[in-house]
Each structure stands twice: as structure tokens, then as C-alpha cells.
Amino acid sequence: MLDDNPTLTNGSPPLLGVSRSLSGKRWRLREADESAVVTIARQQGVPDALARVIAARGITAEAAGAFLTPRLRDSFPDPSDFADMDKAAALVWDAIEAQRPMAVFADYDVDGATSAAQLIRYFRHFDRPADIYVPDRIEEGYGPSGAAFETLQQRGAELVITVDCGAAAHAALEHAAGIGLDVIVIDHHLMDAAMPPAAALVNPNRADDKSGCGHLAAAGVTFIFLAALNREGRRRGTITPDNEPDLLDWIDLAALGTICDVVPLTGVNRAITAQGLKAMGRWSHLGLRCLAEASGVEGEANTYHAGFLIGPRINAGGRVGKSDLGATLLTTEDEALARRIAGELDALNAERRSIEADVQEAALAQLEGQASERAILVAAGEGWHPGVIGVVAGRLKEKFDKPVIVIGLDRAASPPIGKGSGRSVPGVNLGGAIAAARDAGLLLSGGGHAMAGGLSIDPDRITELVAYLDDRLAPELAAAADEMALRADGVLTAGGITTELAQLLERAAPFGQGNAEPRFVLPRMRVSFAKRVGTDHVRFTLGDLDGRRVDGICFRCAETPIGEALLAAGPGLFHAFGRLKLDTWQGRERVQLHLEDLATAAE
């Protein structure tokens, strides 16, 4: 739909006048400082198209070189800037030198598994094996508990390090203190000002932390903790040049956790990811190599491999299988065991997809009736598997462009309980709203960060919760409308889509949260060919008015307005919105358009 009065909330017009595309989105051109574009192109020796992509992401001319060649030395923070970091490092070295038994308590997702694996491997380097504990998602839920700490103490642990959890576990940490168990917390989740009684609590999102690194995943915080451990070991004289661990041996784990936790790939996160993917692509890590083989990954690693092929398989253990499979795979040196676990995780991932599809269908049926009326959408169902509700919430959030919470109910429990997981859209702080609902007494527990959160609730209070969140988030959603517009980095002709351009744009990788993959618009195109492929994908050819053509694919769109428009292959004109992707077939490299949106264009 073209707008006769095309003005957005920030005063800029929608791109090509598209105020409502076939997917219901507005299109905008990313703004870039023109003087920065010119300077970046000249100083870095890159064409204007890449310079504009860099500038449009807020990168200054002075920072462009570091952006194009991200190095840890340029962005690595001083570990001492983190509250309690040096204290935690000293406590760990005290335990190592006194030979006190240690254990690592890890969350059951990729961020938790990769954080735990870094610590386990670090301790192993000094011949100090540590116990590992990953709670069962269904039986124990998220985070540490008093019972889990008692189990670890009974297994001999005298010092426990929690990773990717613990910062809000007041009751559990109070219980640990009561039984004389020392606990160090390594976390990144939002927390309130009240500090739980941990021996040390390292979290860049604690109120008094001055590091400025609140965007780190737990795997990134853990990687920096390893640097603090190395420094403390050197200070004590325990670490020498002959025995100092090379932290780059584990940067692939830090990168995997960073990518899969969908934190912004900016600053040190970008450097960890860029360097970590290079290390990952050598496939020297046994567990990652076995997972790559199981998922069909070959050659160099990228964010797609990490986030959509390897990561989901590690997650599958915690979602629908054994919660400790991922951490075990990432720490084992036994090739036979690694291959067995990788195969098991691959099978569990297939099972997870089937369960997820059933829950998504049921949740979608509930939400379609309320989508137009509410600022937040909440679906709840009896027996919905808690291991997939977060993924389903993310999928439905993308469909409706609103925060979504999916709750699995267990009314047979005593007392009945609902466990929910939510995903948000840019500009709407869902984790903060869930925490506020918890503080208001509407939840049994809950919290998270801006883009995601989890909760436990009495099923009889869900209606009350929805009303509370709807009222709280409506102003945020209205203010965020402009942020949810699709943003293009430029307008291209069909003739301008070349393999050279696609290769060039890869210099801005790694792409992800905070560094979106470049998108472009092709104006006034006709569909000359379209065919449904796979379950619901559409392959197509678009042609411009001069007869130049571009091939492409649109994923999971066959039964949407976009897919219907493609498959109709009528004489009408469309503006096309998408990404340029390199494809190698029979040794020949070509570029395709991965279509994400269409808008009707005037004849």
C-alpha cells in the first residue's frame, strides 16, 4: 500500500511510499551521515555501498577500521571494571590452591552450556576437575535451588560457580549460605538492587557495576572471567609463561553462546563472535565438530550455522531430552561419547521441532482473535511442553509484531502452576514488565531482559496478568512502532545485484542482533516465474522493466500474502525487499535474493 501522506513518527517518509506492505510493514531507508559515508569509503578503500552500510549502523569514520577488522585487543574490557570480578577470581584460585572440590551449576540452554564448558576446560588445564550440574527444565525449572545446592554439597563440592543464572536466586543462595556452601554467581540477566548472599556476584547488569558491558551474554562474561583468572594466577606466581592457558582455545564456545543468546553483536561481542567463528570453523573442538557433522555443516562457520543449526541441537537436550547433554558434549574428550551425544541431540532436535509445531498451531489459534486488540499477546494451554514455549513465543512475536508470552499449564500439580516464556519486539521491555508484575504480586516468579523473559504463575491469575501487562506495555508498543519498520540499506536495480556486491557486504559480518544483515529494495519488479518448493517455500524470478532478472527464494511464505502474490505471477508490479545471499552450485557461485517482503507498486 502506498501512502498519500507518507510521514512517519520521526518525520521521514516511508521508503518508496510503502506505509503498509503485503506483510503489513512500513519500509524505511536507514539513515546514514553522508560525510561519514564519504570518509569511510576513502579511508578504508571500500565502495560507497559498504561505507553506507557501516555508517548506517552508527559506526563513525574513526571506528570503521575496527568494525571491519574486529580484534579483541581493541574492545576487550578490563576485568577489574566488573564488580566482584577480582574477588571471584581470587576465591577460585584460593580453592584451586587449597584443592577444595568445585562444581559448576549451569543453565540448560546454549549460553549456559558454553559458559560451563569454558570453566570446566579451564580447570582441567590445571588438572582440577570440577563437577557439573544442569537442572532438569521440567522437574527443577530455571536456576539454582536449595535442593540442588544440597545435592552438590553431598557430592563433595565446597565451592559452586553458577553460570547464566543465580543473580536473582535469593532463596537458593540464602539456603546455600545456611548450609555453609560458598557460591560464586556469573550471570548477565537483569536483577533488582537487592543483592543475594553470594560469596561473589559478577554480573554487568547489577546496579553498581561500572563495566558498561551489560550487553554481554553469560558466555562472554565467563570468557572475561577466564582473563581475570589468568591475571590472578600470574599475580600469585601460579601461572607462568609455560603453563598459562591460551584463552583463544575456548573463544569458539564464547562466540556460540553469544550468538545463540541473541545479544547485540557490537563492541566486544562483535570481536568475540568474529574471532570465535574463525576458531569454530577449524572444527578442532571435538563436540562442535561432531555436531557440525550431524547437522550437515561444512567449511567455515558463520552465524547461521551457530544460531540455527548447532545451537538448536545443543538446546534440544535441555528442551525435550536430558538437560546436561549439551554441556557434556562440549566438555568431553571421548570421541565415541561425543558422536553418540551428537546423534542423540540431532534426534531430539527433530522431536523438538514436531512438538513445537503442535504447540505453535494451538497457540496461534488462541492469539488470532486477540491480536488486534492488545499490546501483548498471551496464549496458555494444558500440557504444552515447557521446552518449546520460548521458541513458539519468538515465532509468534515475528508474526504479530507484538510481545508474546506462551504459558504451559499443569493443573494436575499441587498447587496448579503455569510456566511461561515470552519474547518481545524492539522498544518494548518485556523483562522489565514481567519483573514489575512479579513485584506487584501477580506472579510466583519472573524476570528476564528487554527482549525476553520467563515466569511462573497461578493459572487463575493469567487474565489479571494480561490486563496488567497490556496496560503497562501499550504506551511502549505505540512508541516503538517506528522501530519495527523494515529498514533497507539502499535501493538496487536488478543489474546491480552481483556476486561482487554480495561478497563485499560480507565484510560487515558477523551479522545478528545489533548488526543487522544488509537489506535492499528492488523497485518496480514483475514476477516472471514462481514455484512452491519444500513444505511452504517459494522460488521465483523477478524481472525489471528493462528485462534484467534476479532469482530468489522466500522461506515459509507459500500461504501468506507474499507467497500468494508470487505464485499468482500476474502482470502487476511490486517493490521487493530482501537480502543478497551467495549460493554455490556445482562449483559456480551466484547471488540470490532472499525475499522478506513485497509491496504493490503503481503501474
Steps between C-alpha positions, in 0.01 A plus 500: 500500500632842405430789734358826365634682806815302579644633825635286781529588866855630457398720207662293224288352219464126449732358236336505154184611681445153649307555821344153499657215306345160434629394842350811659833680552624847430828535315770746590841584364769476765637843570872553454722804545600584144833653605579180694416292192747698289772488766460126568512420128817705456685396816412130486516462122150356473219583258218731600253212544705345781591839646131585521422168675769576759392859559134402522584282801631800689866420439713814479780546249749464785351164605448359151836323486434318827150411375634346179780320684370429850778406741473410865786733592300800376184434702582259783396656833712511812366213712554710812231740380240232577371502856629196693702369204836513679341368818352204311835425332678504836242265653541252213879504526473456877294189432739371234805544722326349803365217279145571613249308283313728260183468295342697218122550501386589146178606336367246250526716185792563263621803694511295817664198337771704328569696819534180701720338236744793510541466877524121499769511232688775682506298823600188309801687365628516859402141570214614721185317383172658606155350542225632273129530571230597251145512637219317328278757329176322589578357843712785640441801277736789439785587732646358818295367790575413857455132417751521215757667724449230761555233232825664388620528858421132557703421187795673664490855362629773727484782242228528235509737202165571337507609135220670304282493811501579869488879512136499611507170696471658844338205677739243353808704584373565851460124539853442370637748753303325772660162426849648472536469122691777325344617172636729228245633251595573137193641326372768263126513564323805635483506878356726766708713733478249784810280496464128578755363750760365256871478576544708182253610234631594157230650280544805275131570558521532877417850616849595619697354208710756312623285212248624243477144367135424568461376143717192563358150503598278791749327269667838443506582871654157562765558234598826670500315833758261353718803424460609862598150615811509283598839640443388860699183436788704360486735798536203734782350296293185446464573129824534305568537126546122491156408635277798419180394323440652157148638534459500123471123528149559638389811313288282268290408804467866601392589146243222484338608826505866391330427168239263641402732783418768237688781673618803297800417282669830577817594687674207664212270399586568137866422559422181695263386225730585208804332654296216643345411166847480345604259774175305475545456125820305557279241676776403741252489790382139516143566610439779251652294218267208575200734511606659172516160335159406643342821368671500160725801560814511287776753452526832680256572781262795494224638721236296316684175573541596866156646561276278288675164463744434785335706774152346469647153529678588823179658625299191411649309791371756748167543323377145438779268613769478766597845618872429537560355153621827349743580780629141499558512124690828523729374775572139402825384339355155424428486126264202522298673771498827305366333187233317697382818671505698174280237338266501799474879492429492127211258560372706793507810282273331247266401784511858630395637160197269493390595852560865423279487188208358700529763774538780246184396315298494822643830627441670165134401510467676835685816401341576165183617673674742736786622282342829394382596848797460730853632541616158620373159394480214747412140415470219755436130460490189713803277457689729264861391523704757695799427281346651187281784626781756468568408139128515421473840669782624278335373183165655590665827597639519147157433354309757703772762565400508864638349821375145548495279808424128469406316820495125556247404766523216748168496686575155642787642702445587864446789491419547129763703316566663166853545370540760226762637267475827310670680214477869423547748217752787487406785729276297733666386823328171571742383769446821693123464474514140623717605793249775582214247488698277736555790741127579479423150623350368177769236445661225702830592336617681191761717334724523196637773276352747254441252218409187695371379834368205691239459772307265725139577583184371662283410197203682653692830481586496129211728404611747767858482373397567140305810604796626705757446224271636230451823693871532576634419155247679277687835515834329431358311203350818353831684540690207346290486182762684298776272631318199354499636146707295257822685431685484171861600440433615149313460174648273232419420142491139385821568311667622817459165674835334440715240670761772548256711702389203710861409573574860592215519747637198686774729631239649734435156657445345751134594483245465774330697775637856493664452159225410259588332174469759221164515326417662167193593299451424130234735362235423238561132435276240331476134595600302192519161671396354836480147636420356840788290634538298816218535747420868468788679324476678164773527237457782250649718232440873495556720198524878470352713225826476302493121499775442756425212734585377847429159651404451860313313767252595771494267799184386681280733296291282269178551693556868581405805291861519379503141379157532344613808306810319376316185400232699316778630272272764360589808295506736800806685624655453843773653710711216643682508834770251597860389552767402251636151561780316327416150381748243368365237262720254311805714567338818369425791731195712442295751694136457599243729655363366827166676492350623825222731387306629201299816441276581209638768267315741273493407131 
